[in-house]
mmCIF file of N, CA and C in Angstrom:
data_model
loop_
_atom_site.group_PDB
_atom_site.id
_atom_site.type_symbol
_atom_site.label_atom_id
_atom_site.label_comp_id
_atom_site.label_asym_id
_atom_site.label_seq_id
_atom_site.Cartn_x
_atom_site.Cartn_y
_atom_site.Cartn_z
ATOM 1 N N UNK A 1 98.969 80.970 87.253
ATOM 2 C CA UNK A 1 99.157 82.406 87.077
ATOM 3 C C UNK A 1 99.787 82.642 85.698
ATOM 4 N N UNK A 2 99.331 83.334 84.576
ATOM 5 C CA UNK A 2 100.084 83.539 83.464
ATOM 6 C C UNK A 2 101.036 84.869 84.250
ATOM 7 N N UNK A 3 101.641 84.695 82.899
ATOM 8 C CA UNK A 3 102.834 85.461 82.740
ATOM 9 C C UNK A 3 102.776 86.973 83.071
ATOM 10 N N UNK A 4 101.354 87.281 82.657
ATOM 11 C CA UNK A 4 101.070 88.882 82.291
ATOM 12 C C UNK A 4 101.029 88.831 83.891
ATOM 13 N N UNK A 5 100.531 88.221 84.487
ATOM 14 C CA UNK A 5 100.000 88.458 86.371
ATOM 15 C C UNK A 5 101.444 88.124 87.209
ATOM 16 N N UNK A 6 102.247 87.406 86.831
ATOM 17 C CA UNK A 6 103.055 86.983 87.863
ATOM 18 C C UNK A 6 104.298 88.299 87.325
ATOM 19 N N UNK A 7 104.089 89.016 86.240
ATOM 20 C CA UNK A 7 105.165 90.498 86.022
ATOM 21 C C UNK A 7 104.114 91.233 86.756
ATOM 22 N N UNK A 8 102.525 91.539 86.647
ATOM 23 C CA UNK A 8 102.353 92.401 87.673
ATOM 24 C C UNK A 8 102.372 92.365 88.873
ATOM 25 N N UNK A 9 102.763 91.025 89.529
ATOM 26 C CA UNK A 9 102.818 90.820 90.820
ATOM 27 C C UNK A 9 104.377 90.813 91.004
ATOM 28 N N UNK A 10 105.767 90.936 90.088
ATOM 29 C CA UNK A 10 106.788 91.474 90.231
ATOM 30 C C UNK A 10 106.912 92.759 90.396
ATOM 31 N N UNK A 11 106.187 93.255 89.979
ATOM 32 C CA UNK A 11 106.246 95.098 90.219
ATOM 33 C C UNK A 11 105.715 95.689 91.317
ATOM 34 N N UNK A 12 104.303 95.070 91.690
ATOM 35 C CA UNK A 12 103.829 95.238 92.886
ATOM 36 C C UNK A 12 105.124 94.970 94.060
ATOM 37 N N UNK A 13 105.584 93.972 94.046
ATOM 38 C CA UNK A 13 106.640 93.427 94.667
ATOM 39 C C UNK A 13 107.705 94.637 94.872
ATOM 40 N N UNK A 14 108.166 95.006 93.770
ATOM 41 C CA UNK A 14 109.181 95.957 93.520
ATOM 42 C C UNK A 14 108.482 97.336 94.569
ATOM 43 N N UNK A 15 107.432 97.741 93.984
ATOM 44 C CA UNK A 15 106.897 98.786 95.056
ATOM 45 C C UNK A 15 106.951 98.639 96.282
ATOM 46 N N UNK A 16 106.763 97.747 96.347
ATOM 47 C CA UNK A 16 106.134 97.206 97.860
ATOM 48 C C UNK A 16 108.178 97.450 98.626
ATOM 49 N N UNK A 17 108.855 96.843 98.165
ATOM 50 C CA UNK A 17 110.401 96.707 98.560
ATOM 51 C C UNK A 17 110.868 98.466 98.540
ATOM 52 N N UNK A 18 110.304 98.722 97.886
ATOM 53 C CA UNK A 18 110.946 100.591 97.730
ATOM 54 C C UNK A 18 110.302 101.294 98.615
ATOM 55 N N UNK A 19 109.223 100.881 98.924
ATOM 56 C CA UNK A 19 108.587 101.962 99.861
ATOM 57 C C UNK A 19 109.045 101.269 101.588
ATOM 58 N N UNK A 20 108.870 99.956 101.598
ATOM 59 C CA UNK A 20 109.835 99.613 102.615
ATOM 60 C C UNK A 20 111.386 99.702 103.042
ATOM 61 N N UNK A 21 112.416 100.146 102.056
ATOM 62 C CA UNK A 21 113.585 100.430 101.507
ATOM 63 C C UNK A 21 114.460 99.074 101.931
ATOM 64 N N UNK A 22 113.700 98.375 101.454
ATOM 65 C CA UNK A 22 114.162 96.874 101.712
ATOM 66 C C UNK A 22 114.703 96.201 100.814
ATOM 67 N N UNK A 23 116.141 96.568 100.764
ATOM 68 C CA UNK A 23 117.551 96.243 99.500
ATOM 69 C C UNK A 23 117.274 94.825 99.578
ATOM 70 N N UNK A 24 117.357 94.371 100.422
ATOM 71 C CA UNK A 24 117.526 92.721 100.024
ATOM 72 C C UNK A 24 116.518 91.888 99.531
ATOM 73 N N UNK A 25 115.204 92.642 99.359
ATOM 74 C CA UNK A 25 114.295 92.078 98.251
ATOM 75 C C UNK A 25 114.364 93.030 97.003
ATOM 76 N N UNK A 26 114.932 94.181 97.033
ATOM 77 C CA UNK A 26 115.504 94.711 95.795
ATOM 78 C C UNK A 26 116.668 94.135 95.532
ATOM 79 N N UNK A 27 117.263 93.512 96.014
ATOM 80 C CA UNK A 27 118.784 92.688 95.563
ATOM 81 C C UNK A 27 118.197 91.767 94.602
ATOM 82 N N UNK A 28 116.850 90.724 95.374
ATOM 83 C CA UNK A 28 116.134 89.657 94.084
ATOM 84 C C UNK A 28 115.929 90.258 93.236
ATOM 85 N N UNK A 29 115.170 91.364 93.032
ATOM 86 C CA UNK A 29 114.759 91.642 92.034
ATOM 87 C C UNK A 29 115.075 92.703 90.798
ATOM 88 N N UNK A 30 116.460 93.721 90.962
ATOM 89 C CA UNK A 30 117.125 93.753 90.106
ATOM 90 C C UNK A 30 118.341 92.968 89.671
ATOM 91 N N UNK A 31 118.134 93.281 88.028
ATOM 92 C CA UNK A 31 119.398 92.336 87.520
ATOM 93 C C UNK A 31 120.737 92.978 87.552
ATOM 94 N N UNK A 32 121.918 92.595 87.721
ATOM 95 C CA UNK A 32 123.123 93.064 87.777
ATOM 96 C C UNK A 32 123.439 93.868 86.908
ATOM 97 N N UNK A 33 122.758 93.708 85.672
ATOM 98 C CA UNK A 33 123.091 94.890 84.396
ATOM 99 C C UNK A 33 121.735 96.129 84.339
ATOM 100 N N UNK A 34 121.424 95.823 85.277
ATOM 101 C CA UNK A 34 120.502 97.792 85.616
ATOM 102 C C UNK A 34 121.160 98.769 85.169
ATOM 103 N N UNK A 35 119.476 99.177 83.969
ATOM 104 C CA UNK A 35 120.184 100.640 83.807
ATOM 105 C C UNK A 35 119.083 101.386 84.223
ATOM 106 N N UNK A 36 118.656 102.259 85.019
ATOM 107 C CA UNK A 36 117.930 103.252 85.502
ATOM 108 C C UNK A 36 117.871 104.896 84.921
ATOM 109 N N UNK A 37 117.483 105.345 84.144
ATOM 110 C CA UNK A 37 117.220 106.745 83.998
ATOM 111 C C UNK A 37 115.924 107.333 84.775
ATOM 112 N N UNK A 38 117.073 108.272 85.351
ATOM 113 C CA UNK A 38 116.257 108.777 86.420
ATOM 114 C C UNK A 38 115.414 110.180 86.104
ATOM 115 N N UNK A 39 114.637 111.202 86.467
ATOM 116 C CA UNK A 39 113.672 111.986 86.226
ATOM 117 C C UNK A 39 114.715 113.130 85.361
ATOM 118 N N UNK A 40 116.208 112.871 85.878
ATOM 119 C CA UNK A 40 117.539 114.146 85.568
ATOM 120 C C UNK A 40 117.692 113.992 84.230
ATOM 121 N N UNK A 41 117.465 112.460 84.034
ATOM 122 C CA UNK A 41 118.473 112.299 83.069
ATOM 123 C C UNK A 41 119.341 111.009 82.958
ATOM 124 N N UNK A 42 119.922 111.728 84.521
ATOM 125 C CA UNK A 42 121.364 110.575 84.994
ATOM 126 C C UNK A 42 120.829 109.164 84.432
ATOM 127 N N UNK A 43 121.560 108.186 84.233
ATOM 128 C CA UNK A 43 122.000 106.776 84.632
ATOM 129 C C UNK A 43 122.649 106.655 86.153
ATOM 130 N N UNK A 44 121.779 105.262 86.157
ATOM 131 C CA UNK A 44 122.034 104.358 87.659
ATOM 132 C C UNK A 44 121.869 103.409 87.917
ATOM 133 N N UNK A 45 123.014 102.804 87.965
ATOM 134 C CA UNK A 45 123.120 101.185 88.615
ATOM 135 C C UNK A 45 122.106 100.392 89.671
ATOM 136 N N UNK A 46 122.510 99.429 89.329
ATOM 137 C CA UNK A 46 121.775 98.399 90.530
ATOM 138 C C UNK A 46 122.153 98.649 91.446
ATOM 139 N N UNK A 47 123.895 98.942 91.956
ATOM 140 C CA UNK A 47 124.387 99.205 93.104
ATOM 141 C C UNK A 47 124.147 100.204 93.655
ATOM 142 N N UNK A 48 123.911 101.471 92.533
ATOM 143 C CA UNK A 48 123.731 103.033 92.737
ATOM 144 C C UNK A 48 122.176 103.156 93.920
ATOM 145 N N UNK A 49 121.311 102.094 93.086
ATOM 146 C CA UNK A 49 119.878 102.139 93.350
ATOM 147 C C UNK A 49 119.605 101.442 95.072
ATOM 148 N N UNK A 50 120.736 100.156 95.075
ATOM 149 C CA UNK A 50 120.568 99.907 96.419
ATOM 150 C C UNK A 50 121.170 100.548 97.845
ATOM 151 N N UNK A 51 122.339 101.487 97.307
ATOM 152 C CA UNK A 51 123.311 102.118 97.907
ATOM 153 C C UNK A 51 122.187 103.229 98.365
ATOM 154 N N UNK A 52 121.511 103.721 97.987
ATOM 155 C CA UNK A 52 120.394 104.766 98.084
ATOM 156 C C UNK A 52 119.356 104.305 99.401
ATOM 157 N N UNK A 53 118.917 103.183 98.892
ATOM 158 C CA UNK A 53 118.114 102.298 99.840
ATOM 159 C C UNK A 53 118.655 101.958 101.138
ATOM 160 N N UNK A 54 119.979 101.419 101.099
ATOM 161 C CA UNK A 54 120.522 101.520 102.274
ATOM 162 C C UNK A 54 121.501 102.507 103.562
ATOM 163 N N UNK A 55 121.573 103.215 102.528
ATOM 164 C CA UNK A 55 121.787 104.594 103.387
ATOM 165 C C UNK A 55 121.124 105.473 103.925
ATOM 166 N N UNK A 56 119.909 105.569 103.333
ATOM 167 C CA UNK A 56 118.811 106.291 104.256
ATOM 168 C C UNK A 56 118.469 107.682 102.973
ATOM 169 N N UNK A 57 119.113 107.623 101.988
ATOM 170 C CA UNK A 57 119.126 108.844 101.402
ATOM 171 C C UNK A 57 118.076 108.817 100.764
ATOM 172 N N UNK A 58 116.919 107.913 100.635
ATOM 173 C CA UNK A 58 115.966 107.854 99.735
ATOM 174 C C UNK A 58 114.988 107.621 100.527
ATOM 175 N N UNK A 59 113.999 108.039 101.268
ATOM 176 C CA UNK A 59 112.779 107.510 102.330
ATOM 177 C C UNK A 59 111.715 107.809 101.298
ATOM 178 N N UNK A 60 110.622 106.809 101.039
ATOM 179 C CA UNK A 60 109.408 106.731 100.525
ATOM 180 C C UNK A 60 108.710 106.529 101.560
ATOM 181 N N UNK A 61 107.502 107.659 101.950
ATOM 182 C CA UNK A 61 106.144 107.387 102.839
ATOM 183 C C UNK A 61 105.056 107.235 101.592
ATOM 184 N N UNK A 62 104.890 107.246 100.823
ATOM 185 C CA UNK A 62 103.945 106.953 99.396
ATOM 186 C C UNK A 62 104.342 106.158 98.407
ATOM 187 N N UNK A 63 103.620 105.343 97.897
ATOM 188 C CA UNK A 63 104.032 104.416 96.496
ATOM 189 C C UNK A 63 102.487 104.134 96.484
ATOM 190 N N UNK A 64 101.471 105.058 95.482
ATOM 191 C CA UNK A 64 100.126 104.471 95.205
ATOM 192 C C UNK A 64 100.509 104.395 93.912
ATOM 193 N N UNK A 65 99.852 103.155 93.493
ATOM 194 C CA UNK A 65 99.497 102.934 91.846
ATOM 195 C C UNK A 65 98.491 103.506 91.086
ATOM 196 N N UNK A 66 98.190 103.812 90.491
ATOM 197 C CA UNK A 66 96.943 104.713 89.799
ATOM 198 C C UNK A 66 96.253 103.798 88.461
ATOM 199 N N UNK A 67 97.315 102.917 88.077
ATOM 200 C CA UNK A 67 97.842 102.214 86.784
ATOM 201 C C UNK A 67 98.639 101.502 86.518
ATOM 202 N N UNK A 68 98.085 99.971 86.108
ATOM 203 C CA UNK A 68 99.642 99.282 85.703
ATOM 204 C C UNK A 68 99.056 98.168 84.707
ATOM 205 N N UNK A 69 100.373 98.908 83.300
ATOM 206 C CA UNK A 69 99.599 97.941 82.518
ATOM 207 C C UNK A 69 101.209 97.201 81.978
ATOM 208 N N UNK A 70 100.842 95.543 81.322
ATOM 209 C CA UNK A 70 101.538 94.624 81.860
ATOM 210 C C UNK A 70 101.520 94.116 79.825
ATOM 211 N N UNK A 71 102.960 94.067 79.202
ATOM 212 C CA UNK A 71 102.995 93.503 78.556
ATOM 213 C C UNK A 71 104.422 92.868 78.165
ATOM 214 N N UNK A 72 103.731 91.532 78.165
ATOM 215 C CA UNK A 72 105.351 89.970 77.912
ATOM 216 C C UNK A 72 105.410 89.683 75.969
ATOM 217 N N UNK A 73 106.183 89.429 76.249
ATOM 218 C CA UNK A 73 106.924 88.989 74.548
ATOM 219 C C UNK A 73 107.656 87.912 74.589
ATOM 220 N N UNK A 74 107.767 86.467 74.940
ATOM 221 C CA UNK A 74 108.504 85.589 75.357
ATOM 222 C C UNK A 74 109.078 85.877 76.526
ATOM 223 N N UNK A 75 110.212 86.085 76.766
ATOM 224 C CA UNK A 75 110.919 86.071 77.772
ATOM 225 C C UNK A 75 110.986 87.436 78.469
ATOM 226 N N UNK A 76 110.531 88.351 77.588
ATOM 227 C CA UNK A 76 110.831 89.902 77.959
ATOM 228 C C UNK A 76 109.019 90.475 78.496
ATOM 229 N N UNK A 77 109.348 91.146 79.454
ATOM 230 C CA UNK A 77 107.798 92.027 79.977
ATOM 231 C C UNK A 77 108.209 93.317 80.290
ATOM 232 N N UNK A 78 107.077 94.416 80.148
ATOM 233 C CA UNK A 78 107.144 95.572 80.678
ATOM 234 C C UNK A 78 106.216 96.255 81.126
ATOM 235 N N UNK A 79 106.545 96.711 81.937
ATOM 236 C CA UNK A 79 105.412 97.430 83.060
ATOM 237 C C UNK A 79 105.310 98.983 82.810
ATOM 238 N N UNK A 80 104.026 99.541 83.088
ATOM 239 C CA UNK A 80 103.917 100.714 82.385
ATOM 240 C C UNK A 80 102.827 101.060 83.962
ATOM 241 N N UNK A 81 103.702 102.209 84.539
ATOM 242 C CA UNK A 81 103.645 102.154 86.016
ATOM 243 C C UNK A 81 103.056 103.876 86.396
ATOM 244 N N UNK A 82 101.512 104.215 86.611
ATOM 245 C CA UNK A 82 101.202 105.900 86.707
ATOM 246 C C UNK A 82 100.993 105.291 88.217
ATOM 247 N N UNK A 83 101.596 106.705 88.510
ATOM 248 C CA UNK A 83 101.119 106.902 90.079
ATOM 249 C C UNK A 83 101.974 108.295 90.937
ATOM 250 N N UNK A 84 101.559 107.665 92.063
ATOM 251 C CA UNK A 84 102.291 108.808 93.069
ATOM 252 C C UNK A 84 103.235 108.101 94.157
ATOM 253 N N UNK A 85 104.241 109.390 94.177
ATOM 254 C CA UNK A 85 105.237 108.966 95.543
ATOM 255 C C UNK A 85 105.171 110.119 96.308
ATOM 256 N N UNK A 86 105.940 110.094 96.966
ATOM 257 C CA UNK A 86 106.053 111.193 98.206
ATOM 258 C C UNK A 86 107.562 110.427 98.793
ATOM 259 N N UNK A 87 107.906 111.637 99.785
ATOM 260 C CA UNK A 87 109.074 110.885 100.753
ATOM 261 C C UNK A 87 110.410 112.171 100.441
ATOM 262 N N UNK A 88 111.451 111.391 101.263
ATOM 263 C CA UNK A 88 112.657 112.266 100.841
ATOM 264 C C UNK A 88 113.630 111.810 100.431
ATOM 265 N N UNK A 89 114.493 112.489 99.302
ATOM 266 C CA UNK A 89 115.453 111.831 98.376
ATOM 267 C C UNK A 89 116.629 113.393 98.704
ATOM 268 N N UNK A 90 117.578 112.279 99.376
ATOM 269 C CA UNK A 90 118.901 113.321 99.965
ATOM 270 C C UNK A 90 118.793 114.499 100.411
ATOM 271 N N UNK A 91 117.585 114.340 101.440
ATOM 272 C CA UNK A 91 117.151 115.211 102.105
ATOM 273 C C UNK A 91 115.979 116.103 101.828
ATOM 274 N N UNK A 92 115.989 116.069 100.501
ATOM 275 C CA UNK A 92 114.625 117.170 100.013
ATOM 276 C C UNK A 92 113.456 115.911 100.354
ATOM 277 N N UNK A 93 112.281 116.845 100.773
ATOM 278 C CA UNK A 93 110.903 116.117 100.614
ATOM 279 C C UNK A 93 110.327 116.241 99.011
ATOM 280 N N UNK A 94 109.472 115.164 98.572
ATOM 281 C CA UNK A 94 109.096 116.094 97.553
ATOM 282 C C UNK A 94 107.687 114.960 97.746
ATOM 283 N N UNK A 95 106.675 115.314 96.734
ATOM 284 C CA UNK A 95 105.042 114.717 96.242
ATOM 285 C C UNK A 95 105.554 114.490 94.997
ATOM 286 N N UNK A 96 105.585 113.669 93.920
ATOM 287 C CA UNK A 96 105.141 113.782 92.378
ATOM 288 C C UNK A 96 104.265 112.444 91.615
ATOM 289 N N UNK A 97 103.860 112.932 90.717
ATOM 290 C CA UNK A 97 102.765 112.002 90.035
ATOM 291 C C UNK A 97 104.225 111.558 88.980
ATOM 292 N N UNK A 98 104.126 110.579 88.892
ATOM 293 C CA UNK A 98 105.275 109.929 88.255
ATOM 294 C C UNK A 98 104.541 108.622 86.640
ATOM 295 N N UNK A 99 105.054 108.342 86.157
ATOM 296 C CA UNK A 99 105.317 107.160 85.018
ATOM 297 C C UNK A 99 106.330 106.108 84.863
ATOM 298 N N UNK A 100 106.512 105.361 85.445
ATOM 299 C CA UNK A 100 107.745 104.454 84.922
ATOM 300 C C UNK A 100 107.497 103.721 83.736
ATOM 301 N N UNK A 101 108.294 103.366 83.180
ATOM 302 C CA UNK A 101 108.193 102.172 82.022
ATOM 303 C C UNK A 101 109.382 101.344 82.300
ATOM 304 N N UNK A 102 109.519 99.960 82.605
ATOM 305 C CA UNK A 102 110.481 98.962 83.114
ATOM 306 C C UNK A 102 110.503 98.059 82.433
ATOM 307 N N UNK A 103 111.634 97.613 82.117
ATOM 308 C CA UNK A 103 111.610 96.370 81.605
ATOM 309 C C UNK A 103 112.122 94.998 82.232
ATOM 310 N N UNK A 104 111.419 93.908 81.928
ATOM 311 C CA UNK A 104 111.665 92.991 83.015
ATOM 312 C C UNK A 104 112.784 91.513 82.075
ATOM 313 N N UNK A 105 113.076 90.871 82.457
ATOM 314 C CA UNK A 105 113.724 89.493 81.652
ATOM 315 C C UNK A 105 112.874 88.438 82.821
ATOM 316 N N UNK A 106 112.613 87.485 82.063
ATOM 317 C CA UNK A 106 112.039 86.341 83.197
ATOM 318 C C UNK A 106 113.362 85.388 83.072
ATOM 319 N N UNK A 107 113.408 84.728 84.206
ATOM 320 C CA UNK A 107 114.589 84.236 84.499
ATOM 321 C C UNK A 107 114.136 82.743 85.075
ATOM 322 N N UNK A 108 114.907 82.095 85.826
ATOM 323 C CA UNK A 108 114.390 80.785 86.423
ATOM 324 C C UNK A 108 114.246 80.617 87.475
ATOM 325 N N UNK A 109 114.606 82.313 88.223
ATOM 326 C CA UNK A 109 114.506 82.566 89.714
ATOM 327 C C UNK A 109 113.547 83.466 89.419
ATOM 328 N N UNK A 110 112.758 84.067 88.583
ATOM 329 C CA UNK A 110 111.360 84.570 88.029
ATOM 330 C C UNK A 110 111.901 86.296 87.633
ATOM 331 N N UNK A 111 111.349 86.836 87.478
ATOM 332 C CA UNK A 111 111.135 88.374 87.053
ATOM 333 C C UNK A 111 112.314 88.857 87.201
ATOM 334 N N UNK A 112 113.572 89.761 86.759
ATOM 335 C CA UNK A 112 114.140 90.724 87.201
ATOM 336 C C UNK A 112 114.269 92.136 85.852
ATOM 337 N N UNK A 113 114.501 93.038 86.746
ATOM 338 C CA UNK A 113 114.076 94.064 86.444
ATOM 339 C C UNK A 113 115.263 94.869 85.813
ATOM 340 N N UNK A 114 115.801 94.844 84.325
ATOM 341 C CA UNK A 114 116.711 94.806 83.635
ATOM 342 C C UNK A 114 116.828 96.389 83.620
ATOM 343 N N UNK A 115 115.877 97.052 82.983
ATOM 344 C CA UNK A 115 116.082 98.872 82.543
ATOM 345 C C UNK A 115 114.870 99.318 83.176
ATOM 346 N N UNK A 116 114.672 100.867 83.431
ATOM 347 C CA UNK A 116 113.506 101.341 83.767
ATOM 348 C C UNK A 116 114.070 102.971 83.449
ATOM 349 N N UNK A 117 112.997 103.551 83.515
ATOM 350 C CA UNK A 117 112.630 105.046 82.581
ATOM 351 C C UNK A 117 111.884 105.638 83.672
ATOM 352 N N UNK A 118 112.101 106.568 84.609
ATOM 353 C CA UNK A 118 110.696 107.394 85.124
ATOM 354 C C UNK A 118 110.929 108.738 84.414
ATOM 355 N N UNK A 119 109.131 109.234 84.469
ATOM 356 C CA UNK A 119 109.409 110.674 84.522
ATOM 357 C C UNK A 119 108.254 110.766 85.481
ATOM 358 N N UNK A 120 108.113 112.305 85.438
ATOM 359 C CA UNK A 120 107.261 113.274 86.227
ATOM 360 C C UNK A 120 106.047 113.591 85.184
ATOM 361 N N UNK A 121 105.116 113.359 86.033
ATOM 362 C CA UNK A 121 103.659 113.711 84.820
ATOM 363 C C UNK A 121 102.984 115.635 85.965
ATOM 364 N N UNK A 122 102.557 116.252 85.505
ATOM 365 C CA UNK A 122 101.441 116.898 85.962
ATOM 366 C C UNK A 122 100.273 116.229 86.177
#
């Protein structure tokens, strides 16, 4: 598996854990120094991000991909992520067509997921 496939099969991964809200395969796969900017604005931790997951305040019934394109630089990859979610985040429901851009570090326990960027597309 090169490099470019085993980061898109980290992200898939990553989806796959968010829409299940399954922290403890999001525990593998973010790194302790997560920085998250979220659609607000805000910054958010790794802890912020799993604290979400495990409280119930974040339910995903949608995570389709539309798009994912995959580029490594030695040690560093980033994922460039169109699609849709759905679900409820602290109670509101919402639908949106979204973009992430993430950045990954490969490690020796494989992929983790250092910074990430979403926004909201029309």
């Amino acid at each position: 598996m090169t490099d470019m496939d085993s980061l898109a099969a980290a992200d898939r991964r990553l989806q796959a854990a968010q829409l299940a809200a399954d922290a403890d395969v999001l525990d593998q796969l973010l790194d302790d120094r997560l920085v998250f900017t979220g659609p607000d604005g805000a910054w958010y931790s790794k802890q912020d991000d799993l604290e979400l997951q495990r409280s119930g305040q974040q339910v995903l019934t949608e995570v389709t991909e539309e798009e994912l394109t995959t580029v490594v630089v030695g040690d560093t990859g980033v994922t460039l992520f169109r699609g849709r979610l759905a679900g409820r985040l602290r109670g509101e429901s919402f639908v949106a067509h979204v973009r992430y851009t993430r950045t990954w570090i490969k490690t020796a326990a494989g992929w983790r997921l250092l910074a990430a960027h979403v926004t909201t597309t029309t």
